[in-house]
Coordinates of C-alpha atoms (C1' of nucleotides) in Angstrom, one line a residue:
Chain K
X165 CA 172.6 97.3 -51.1
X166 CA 172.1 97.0 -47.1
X167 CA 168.6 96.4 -46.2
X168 CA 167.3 98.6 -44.2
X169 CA 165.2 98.4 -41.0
X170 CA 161.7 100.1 -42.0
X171 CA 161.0 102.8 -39.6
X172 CA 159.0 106.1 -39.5
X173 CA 160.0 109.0 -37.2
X174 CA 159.6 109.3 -33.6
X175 CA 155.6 110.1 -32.6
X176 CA 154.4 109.4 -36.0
X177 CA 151.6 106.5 -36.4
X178 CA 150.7 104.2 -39.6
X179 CA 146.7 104.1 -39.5
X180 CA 145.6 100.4 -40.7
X181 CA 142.6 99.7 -42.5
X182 CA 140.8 98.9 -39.6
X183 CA 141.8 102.4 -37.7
X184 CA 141.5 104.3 -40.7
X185 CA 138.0 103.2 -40.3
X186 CA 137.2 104.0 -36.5
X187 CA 139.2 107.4 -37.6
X188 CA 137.1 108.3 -40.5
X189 CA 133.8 107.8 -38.5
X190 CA 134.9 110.6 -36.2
X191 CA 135.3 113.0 -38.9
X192 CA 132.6 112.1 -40.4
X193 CA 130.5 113.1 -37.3
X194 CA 132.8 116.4 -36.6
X195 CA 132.5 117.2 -40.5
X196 CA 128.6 116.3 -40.4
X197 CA 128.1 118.5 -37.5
X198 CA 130.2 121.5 -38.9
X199 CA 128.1 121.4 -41.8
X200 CA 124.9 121.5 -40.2
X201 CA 126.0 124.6 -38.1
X202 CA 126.8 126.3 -41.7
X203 CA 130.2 125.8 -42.2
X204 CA 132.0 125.4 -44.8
X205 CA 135.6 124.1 -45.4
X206 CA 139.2 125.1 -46.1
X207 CA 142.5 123.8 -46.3
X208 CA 145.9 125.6 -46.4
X209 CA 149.6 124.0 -47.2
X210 CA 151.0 121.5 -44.7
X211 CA 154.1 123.8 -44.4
X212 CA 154.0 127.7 -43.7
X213 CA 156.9 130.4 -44.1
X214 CA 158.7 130.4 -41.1
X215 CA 157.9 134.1 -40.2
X216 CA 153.9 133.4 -40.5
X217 CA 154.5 131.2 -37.5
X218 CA 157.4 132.4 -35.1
X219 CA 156.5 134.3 -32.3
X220 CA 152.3 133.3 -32.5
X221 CA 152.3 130.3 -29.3
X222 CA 154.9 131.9 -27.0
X223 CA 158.2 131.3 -26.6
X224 CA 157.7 127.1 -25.9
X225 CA 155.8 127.6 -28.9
X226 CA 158.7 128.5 -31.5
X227 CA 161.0 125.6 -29.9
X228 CA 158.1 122.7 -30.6
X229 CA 158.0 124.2 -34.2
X230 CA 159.4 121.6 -37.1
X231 CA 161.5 123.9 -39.2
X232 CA 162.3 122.9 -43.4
X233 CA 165.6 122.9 -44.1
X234 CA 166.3 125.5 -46.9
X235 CA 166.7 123.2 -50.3
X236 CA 170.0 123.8 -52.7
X237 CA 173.2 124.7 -50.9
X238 CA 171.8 126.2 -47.9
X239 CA 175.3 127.1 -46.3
X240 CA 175.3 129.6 -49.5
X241 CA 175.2 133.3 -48.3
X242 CA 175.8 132.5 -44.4
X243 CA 178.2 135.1 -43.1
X244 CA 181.4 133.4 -42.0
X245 CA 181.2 135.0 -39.3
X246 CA 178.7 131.8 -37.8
X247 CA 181.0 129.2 -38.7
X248 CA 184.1 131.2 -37.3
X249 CA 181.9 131.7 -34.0
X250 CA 182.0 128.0 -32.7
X251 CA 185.1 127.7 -31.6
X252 CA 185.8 130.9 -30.0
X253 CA 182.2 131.3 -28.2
X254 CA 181.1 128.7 -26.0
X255 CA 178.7 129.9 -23.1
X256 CA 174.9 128.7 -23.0
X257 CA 173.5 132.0 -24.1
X258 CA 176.1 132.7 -27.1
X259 CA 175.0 129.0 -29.0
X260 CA 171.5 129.8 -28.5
X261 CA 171.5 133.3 -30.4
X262 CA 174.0 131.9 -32.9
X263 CA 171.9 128.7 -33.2
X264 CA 168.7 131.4 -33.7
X265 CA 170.9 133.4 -36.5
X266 CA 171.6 130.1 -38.1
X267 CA 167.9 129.0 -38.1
X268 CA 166.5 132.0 -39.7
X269 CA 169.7 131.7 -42.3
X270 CA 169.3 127.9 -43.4
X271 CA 165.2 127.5 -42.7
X272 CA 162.6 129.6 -43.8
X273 CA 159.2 127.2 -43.6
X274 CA 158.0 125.6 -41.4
X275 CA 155.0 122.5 -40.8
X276 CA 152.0 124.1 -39.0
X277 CA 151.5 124.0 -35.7
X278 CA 147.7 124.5 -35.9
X279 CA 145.3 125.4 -37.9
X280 CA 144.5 128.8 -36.9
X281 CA 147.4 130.6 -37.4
X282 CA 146.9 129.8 -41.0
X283 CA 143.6 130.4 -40.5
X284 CA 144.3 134.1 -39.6
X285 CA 146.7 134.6 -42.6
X286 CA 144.3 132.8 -45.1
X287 CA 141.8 135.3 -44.1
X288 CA 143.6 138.2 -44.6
X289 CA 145.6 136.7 -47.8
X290 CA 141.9 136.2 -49.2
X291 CA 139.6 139.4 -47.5
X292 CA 137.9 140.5 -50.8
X293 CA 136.9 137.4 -51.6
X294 CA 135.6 136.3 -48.5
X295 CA 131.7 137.1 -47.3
X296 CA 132.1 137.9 -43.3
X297 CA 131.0 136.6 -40.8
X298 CA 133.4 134.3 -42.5
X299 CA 132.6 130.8 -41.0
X300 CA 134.8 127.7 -42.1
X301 CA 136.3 124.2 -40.6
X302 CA 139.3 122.8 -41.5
X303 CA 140.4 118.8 -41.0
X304 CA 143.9 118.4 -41.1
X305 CA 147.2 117.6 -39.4
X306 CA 149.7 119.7 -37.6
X307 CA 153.0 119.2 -36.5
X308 CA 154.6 119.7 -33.2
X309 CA 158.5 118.9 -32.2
X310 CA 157.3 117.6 -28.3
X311 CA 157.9 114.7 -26.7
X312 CA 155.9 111.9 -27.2
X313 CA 153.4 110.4 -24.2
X314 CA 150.3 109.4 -23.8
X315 CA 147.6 111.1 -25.7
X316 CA 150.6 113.5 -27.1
X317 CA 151.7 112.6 -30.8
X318 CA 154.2 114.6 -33.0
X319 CA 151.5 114.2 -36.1
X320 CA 148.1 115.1 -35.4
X321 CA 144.9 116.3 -36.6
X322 CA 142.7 118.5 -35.5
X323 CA 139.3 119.3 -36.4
X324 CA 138.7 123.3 -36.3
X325 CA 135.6 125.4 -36.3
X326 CA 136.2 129.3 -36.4
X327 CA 134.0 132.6 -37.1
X328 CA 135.8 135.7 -37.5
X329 CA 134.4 138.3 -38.5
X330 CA 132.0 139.4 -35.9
X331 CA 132.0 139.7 -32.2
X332 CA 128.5 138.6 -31.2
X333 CA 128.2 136.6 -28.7
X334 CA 126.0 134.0 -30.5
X335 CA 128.9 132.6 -31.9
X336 CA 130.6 131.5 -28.3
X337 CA 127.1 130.1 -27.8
X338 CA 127.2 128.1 -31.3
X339 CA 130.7 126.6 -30.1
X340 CA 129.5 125.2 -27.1
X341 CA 126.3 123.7 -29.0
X342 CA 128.7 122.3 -31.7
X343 CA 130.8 120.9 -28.7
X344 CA 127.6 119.4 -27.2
X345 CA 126.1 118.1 -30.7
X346 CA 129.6 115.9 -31.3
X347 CA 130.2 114.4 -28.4
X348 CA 126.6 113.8 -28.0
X349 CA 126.9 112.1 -31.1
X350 CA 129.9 110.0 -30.3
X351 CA 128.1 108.9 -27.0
X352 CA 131.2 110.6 -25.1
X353 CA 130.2 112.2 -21.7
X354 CA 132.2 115.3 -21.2
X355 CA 132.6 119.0 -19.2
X356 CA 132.6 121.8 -21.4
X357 CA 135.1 124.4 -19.3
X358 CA 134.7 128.2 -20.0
X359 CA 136.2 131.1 -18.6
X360 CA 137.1 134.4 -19.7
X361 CA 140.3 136.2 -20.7
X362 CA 139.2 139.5 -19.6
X363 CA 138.0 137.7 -15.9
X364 CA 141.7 136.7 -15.9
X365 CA 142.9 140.3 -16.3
X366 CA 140.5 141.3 -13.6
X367 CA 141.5 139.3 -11.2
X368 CA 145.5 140.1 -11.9
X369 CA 144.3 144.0 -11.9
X370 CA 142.0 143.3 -8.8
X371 CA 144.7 141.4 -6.4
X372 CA 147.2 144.5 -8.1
X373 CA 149.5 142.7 -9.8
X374 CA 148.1 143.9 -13.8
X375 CA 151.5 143.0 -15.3
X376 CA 151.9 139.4 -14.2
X377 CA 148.8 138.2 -15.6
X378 CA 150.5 135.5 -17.5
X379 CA 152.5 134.5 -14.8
X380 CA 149.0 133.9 -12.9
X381 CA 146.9 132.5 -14.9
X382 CA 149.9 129.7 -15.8
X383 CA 150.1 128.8 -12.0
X384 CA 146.7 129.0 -11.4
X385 CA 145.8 126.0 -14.4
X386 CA 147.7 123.6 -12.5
X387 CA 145.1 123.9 -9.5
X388 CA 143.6 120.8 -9.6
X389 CA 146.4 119.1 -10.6
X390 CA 149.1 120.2 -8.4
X391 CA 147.1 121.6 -5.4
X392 CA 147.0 125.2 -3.6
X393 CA 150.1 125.0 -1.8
X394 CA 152.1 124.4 -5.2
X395 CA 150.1 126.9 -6.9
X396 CA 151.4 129.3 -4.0
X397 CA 155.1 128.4 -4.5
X398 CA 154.8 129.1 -8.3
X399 CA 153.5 132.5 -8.1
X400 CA 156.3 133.3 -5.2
X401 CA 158.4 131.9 -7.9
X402 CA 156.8 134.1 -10.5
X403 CA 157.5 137.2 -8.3
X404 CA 154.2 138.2 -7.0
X405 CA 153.5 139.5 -3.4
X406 CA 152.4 137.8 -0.7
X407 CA 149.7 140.8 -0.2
X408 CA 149.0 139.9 -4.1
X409 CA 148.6 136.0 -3.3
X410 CA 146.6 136.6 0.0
X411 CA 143.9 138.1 -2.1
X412 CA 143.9 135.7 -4.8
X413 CA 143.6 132.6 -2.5
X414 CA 139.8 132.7 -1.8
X415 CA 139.1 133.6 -5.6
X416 CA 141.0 130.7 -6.5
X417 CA 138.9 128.0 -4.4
X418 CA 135.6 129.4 -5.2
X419 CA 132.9 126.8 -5.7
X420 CA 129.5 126.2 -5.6
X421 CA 126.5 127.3 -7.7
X422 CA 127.7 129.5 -11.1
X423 CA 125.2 132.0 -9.3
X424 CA 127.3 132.4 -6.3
X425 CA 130.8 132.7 -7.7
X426 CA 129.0 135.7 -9.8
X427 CA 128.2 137.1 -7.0
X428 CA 131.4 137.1 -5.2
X429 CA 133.2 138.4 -8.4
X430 CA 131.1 141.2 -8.7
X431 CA 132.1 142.3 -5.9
X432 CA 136.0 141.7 -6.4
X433 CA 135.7 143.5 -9.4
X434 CA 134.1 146.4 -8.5
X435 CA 137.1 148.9 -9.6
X436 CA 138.3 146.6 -12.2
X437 CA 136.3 147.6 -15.1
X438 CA 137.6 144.7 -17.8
X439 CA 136.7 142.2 -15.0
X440 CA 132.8 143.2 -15.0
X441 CA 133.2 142.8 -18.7
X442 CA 134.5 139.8 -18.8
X443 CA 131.5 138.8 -16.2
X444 CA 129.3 140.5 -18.6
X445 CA 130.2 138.4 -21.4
X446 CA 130.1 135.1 -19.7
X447 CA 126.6 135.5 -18.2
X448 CA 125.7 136.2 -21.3
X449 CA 127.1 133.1 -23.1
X450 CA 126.0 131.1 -19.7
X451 CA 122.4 132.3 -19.9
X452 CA 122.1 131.2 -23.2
X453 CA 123.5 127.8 -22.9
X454 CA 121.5 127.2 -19.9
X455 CA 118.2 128.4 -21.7
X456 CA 119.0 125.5 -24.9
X457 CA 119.8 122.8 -22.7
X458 CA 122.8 120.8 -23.6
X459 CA 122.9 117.1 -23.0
X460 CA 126.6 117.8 -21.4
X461 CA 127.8 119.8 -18.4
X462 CA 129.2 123.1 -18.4
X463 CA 130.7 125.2 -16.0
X464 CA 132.3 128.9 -15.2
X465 CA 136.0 128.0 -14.1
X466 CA 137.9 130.5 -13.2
X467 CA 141.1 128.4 -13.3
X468 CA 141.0 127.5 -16.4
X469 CA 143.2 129.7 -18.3
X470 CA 144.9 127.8 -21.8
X471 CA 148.6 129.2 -22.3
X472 CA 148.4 130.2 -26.2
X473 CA 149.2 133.6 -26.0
X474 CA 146.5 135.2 -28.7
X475 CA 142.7 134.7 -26.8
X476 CA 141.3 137.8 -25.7
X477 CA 137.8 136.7 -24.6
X478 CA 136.0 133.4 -24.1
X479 CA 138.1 130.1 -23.6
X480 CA 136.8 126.9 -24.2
X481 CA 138.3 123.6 -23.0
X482 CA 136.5 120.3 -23.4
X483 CA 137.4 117.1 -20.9
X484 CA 136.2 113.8 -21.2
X485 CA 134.5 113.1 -17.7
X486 CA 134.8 108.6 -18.0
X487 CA 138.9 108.6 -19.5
X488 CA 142.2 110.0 -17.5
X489 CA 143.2 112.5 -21.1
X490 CA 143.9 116.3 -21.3
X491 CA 141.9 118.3 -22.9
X492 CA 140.0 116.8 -26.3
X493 CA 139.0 120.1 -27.4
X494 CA 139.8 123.5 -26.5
X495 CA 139.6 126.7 -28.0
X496 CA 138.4 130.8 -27.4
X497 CA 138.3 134.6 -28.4
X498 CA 141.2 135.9 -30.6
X499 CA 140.4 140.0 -31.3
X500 CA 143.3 140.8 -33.1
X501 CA 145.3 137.7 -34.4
X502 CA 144.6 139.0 -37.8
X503 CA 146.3 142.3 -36.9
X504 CA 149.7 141.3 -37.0
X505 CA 149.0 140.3 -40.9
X506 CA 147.7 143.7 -41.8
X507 CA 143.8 143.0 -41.2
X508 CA 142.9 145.0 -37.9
X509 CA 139.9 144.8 -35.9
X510 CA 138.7 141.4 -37.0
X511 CA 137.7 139.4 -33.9
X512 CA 137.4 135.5 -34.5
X513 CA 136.3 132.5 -32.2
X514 CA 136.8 129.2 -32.7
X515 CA 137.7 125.6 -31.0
X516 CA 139.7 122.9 -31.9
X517 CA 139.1 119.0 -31.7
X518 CA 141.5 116.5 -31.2
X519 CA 141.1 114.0 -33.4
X520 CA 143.8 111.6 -31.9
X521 CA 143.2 112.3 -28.7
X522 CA 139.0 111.9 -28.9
X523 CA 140.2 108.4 -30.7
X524 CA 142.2 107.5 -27.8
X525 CA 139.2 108.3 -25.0
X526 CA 136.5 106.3 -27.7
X527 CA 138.8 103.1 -27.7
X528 CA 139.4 102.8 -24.2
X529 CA 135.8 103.2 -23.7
X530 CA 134.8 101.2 -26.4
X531 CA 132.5 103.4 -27.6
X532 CA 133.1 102.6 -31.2
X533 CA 129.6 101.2 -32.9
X534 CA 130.0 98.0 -34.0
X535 CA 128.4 98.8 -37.8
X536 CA 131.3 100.3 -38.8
X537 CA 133.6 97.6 -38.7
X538 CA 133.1 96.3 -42.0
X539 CA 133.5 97.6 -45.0
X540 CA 132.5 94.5 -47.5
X541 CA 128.9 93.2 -47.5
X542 CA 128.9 90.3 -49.7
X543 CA 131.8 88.0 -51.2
X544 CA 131.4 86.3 -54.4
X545 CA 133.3 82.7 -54.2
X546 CA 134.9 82.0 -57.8
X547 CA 134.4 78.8 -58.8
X548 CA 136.3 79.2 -62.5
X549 CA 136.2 81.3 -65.4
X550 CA 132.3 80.7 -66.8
X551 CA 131.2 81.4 -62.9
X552 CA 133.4 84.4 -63.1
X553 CA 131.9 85.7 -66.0
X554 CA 128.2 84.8 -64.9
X555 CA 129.2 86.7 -61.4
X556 CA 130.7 89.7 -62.8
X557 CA 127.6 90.6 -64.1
X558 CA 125.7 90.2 -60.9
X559 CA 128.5 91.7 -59.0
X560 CA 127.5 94.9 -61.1
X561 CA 124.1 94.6 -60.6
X562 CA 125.1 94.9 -56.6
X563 CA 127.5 97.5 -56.9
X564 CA 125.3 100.0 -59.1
X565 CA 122.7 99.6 -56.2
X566 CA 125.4 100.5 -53.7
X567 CA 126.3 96.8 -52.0
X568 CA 129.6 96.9 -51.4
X569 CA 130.6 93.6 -52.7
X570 CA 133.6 92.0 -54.4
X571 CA 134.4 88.7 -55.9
X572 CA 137.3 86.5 -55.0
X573 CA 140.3 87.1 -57.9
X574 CA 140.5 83.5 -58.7
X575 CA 138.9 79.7 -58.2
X576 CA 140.6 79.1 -54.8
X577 CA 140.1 76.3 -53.1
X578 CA 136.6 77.1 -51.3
X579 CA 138.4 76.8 -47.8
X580 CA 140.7 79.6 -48.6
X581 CA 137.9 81.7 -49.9
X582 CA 135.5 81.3 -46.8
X583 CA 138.6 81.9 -44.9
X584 CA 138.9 85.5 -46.8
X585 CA 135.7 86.3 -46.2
X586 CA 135.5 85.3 -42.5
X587 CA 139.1 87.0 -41.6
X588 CA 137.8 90.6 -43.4
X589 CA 134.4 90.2 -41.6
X590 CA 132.4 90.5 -44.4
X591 CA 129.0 89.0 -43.8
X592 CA 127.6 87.5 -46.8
X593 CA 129.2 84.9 -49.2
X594 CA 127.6 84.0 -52.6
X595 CA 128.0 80.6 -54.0
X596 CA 127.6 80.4 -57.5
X597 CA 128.7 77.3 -59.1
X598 CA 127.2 75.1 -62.4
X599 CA 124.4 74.0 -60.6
X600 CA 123.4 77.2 -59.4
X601 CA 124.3 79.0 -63.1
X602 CA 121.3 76.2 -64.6
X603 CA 119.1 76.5 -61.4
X604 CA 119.1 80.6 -61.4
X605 CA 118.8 80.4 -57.8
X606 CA 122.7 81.6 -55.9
X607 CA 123.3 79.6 -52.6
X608 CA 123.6 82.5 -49.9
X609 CA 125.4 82.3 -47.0
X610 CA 125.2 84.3 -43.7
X611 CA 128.4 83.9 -42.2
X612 CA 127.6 85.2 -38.7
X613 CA 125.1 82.4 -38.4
X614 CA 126.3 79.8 -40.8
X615 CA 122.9 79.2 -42.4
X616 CA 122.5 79.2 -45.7
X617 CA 119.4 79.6 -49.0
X618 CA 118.7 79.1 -51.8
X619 CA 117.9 82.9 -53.6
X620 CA 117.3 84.4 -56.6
X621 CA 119.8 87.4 -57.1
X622 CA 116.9 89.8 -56.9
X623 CA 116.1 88.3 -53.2
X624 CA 119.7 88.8 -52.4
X625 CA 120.0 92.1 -53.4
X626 CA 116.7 92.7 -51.2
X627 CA 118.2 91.2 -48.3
X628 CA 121.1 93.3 -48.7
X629 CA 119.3 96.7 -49.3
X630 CA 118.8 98.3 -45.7
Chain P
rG994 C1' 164.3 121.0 -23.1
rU995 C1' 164.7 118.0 -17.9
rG996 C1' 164.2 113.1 -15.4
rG997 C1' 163.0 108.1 -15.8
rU998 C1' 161.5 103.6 -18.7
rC999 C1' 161.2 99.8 -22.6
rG1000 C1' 163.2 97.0 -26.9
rU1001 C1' 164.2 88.8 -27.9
rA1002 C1' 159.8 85.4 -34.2
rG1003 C1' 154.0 88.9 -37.3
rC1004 C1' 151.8 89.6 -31.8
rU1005 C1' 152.3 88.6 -26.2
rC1006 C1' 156.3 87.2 -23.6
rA1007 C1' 160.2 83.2 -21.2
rG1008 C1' 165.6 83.0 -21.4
rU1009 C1' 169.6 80.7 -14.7
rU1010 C1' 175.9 84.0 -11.4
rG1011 C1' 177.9 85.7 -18.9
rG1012 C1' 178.8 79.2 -21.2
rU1013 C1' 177.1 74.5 -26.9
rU1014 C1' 172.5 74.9 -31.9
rA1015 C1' 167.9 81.3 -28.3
rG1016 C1' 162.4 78.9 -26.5
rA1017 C1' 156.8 78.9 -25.6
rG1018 C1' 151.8 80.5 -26.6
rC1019 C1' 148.9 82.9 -30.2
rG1020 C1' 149.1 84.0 -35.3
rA1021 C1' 150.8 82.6 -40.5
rU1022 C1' 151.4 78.6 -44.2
rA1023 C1' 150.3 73.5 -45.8
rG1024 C1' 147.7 69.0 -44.9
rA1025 C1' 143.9 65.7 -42.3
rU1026 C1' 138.7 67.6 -45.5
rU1027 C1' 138.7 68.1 -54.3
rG1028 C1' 131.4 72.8 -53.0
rU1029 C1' 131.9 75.5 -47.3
rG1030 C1' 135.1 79.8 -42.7
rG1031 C1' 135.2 79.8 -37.0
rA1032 C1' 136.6 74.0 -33.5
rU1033 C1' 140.4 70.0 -33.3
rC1034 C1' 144.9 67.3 -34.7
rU1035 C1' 149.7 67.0 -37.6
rA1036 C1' 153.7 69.3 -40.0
rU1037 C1' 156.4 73.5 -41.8
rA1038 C1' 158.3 78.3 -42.1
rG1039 C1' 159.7 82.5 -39.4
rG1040 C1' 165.3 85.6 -35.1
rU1041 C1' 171.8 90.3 -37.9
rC1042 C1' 168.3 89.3 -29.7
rG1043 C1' 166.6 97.8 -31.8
rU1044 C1' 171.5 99.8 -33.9
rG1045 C1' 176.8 100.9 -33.4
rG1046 C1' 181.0 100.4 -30.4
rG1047 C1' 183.5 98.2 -26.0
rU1048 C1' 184.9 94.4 -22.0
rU1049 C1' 185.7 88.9 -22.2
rC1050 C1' 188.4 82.7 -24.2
rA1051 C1' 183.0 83.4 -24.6
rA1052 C1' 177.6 88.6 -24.5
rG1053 C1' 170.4 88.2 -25.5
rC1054 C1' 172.6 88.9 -20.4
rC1055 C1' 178.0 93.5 -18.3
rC1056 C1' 179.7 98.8 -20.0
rC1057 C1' 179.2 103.3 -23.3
rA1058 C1' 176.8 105.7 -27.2
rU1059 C1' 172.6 106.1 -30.3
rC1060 C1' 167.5 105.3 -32.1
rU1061 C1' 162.7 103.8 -30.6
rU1062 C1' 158.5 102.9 -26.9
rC1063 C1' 156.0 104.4 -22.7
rC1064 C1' 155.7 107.7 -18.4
rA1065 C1' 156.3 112.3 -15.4
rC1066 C1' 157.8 117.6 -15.7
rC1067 C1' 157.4 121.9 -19.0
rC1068 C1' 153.7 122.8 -22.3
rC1069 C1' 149.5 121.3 -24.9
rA1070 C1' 145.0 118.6 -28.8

RNA sequence: GUGGUCGUAGCUCAGUUGGUUAGAGCGAUAGAUUGUGGAUCUAUAGGUCGUGGGUUCAAGCCCCAUCUUCCACCCCA
């Protein structure tokens, strides 16, 4: 047989020990931090049914899903009729309902596209056996079929915190803490971003354009990017009136003290009654957070507006203020994502961090501690089978007090054992030959310094007890 | 989905207007050194030039397709 080239698919990653490492340090801190805030975890199936997931992130949404081809003879059952169509039907708009029809025929799962769609069904799956305010975190990957680039992978994890449950304010406030209590943690500087849905709707019902809410809140994200005049094409584009724009323009470039932008909404809203709610809620959550005092920056934005399509309240978006990366953690308000599963009236909130991307931003920085690097504290050279036997013993002795230590699977020449233990870092070797077997005392190396003692294995295991 | 970009040894990269047997550095392995790693020296191994077609007497180099990388747009963590 041909070999073949080993590959793995496009915008997929192997994780080497040495990642796997750096990776596992940030979940610990995310996980650690969940914990303390009382949460407790979950995990659902890698792949969903198709219908659980179609329709919930917008239209770009269902195209960026990975769907599973049915197993068995999927062709089984399809009408001829989609077969029969390919030849005699050939316009754009034709293939894409047939290729829709097909899909729904030949596929029905899916791999997740984030965790809180299945979030939302696991609730309602399980409501009599959960106690609500329901508060979980769940660490795993999800799939999306985008093109790869920087800080963008088809495989990645997120970290997610949601309530649901309840529709207290507290638990925006919790977010932003949890936000501040992680990055804090990781040494990362960042802005914590927050706006509010409902100040979104107030502005499109304010300017009086209601219906193209969407279509403003998507042109007005790309503000800082792109720049006003851009911003001003897009919503021509979009199909809103220049009467409509004209207002918008000064809301749009409001700066300044959180204070003042309050006040100037107040007043733009003063017939739009979700608007002064939407104000309402964020001086509440903004009160709070300036009352605790968070190490990091936050801010009101009134541009920031996050495209999936099920927040209702609060939104959330995290950037790192030292790296050029999107957003490392975003999230928001969902009143009614439940609702479409059968559970009504359940408002959750929750945030999402991006593992992969918060990775990315700690590298380049190098804010990775250096203690985490190694995993092996102390190497025991073999020297032959009698040493063996005389170090397994002591190697026990180590491991039972929580040492991670190994020995070396077989009597080497001593240059290719020190070379083992310098190349994996590990910081202590253990020489334990004849002489030392009669003397009771091990020769103990430091390999960062090169020095090396004369111990008893008691001593040793002192030294190596932090 | 749209536009661009990259691919030569494990890694980073040379490779002339298309012309014999495709090179270097680092790394790896072995030895110099039989109880001591990092430094030095010596030797050795390692390549279907991403893949598949095509043009040509001749292709790493030119053309087409395809996969992958990275980047921008769209969208997003």
């Amino acid at each position: 047989m041909a070999v073949q080239k080993p590959s793995i698919p496009k915008g997929t990653r192997d994780f080497n020990t040495n990642e796997m490492v750096r990776r596992n340090y940030i979940f610990d801190v995310v996980r650690n931090v969940f914990q303390i805030f009382g949460y407790q975890p979950i995990e659902t199936p890698a792949m969903e049914n198709l219908s659980t997931l179609m329709g919930k992130y917008g239209e770009e949404g269902d195209k960026l899903l990975f769907k599973i081809l049915n197993s068995g003879n999927y062709l089984d059952g399809l009408p001829e009729a989609v077969n029969g169509m390919e030849a005699s039907q050939t316009n754009r708009q034709d293939t894409g309902s047939r290729l829709q029809y097909l899909t729904k025929h030949i596929a029905e799962k899916g791999l997740r596209y984030d965790l809180t769609v299945p979030f939302a069904r696991f609730v309602v799956q399980h409501q009599n056996e959960l106690v609500f305010p329901f508060k979980r975190y769940q660490i795993q990957p999800v799939w999306r079929a985008d093109r790869p680039q920087k800080g963008r992978y088809r495989e990645f994890f997120q970290c997610d915190v949601d309530v649901i449950g309840s529709n207290s304010l507290l638990y925006e406030v919790e977010l932003a803490q949890i936000i501040d209590a992680i990055f804090s943690k990781l040494g990362l500087k960042v802005l914590i971003r927050l706006n509010n849905r409902k100040v979104l709707a107030g502005i499109a019902e304010a300017i009086g354009a209601p219906d193209k809410l969407t279509d403003i809140t998507v042109a007005m994200d790309k503000l800082d990017k792109a720049g006003m005049d851009k911003v001003t094409d897009e919503l021509v584009e979009r199909g809103l009136s220049y009467e409509a724009i004209e207002k918008l323009q000064p809301i749009l470039t409001l700066e300044g003290k959180i204070k003042e932008k309050f006040e100037t909404l107040t007043a733009f809203f003063k017939d739009s009654e979700v608007g002064l709610k939407g104000l309402e809620e964020m001086k509440t959550v903004l009160l709070f957070l300036k009352d605790l005092g968070l190490k990091n920056k936050f801010d009101f934005d009134i541009t920031l507006a996050r495209g999936l399509s099920y927040y209702t309240g609060t939104i959330i978006e995290v950037k790192a203020l030292e790296a050029a990366m999107g957003s490392i953690c975003g999230g928001g308000r969902y009143d009614d994502l439940t609702g479409i599963f059968g559970l009504p009236g359940m408002s959750g909130v929750g945030i999402s961090f991006g593992a992969d991307r918060i990775y990315d931003v700690l590298n380049e920085l190098n804010l990775f501690p250096e203690a985490i690097q190694s995993a092996t504290r102390v190497l025991f050279v073999n020297f032959g089978p009698e040493e063996e036997k005389y170090c397994l013993k002591l190697l026990a002795v180590l491991r039972k007090a929580g040492i991670p230590s190994e020995i070396y699977p077989e009597s080497a020449k001593l240059k290719k054992q020190m070379e083992y233990a310098n190349r994996k870092k590990i910081p202590f070797v253990i020489l334990t030959g004849l002489n030392e077997m009669e003397s009771g005392l091990l020769t103990f190396k430091n390999m960062q310094t090169g020095e090396q003692k004369s111990c008893t294995a008691d001593e040793i295991q002192k030294t190596l007890t932090w």
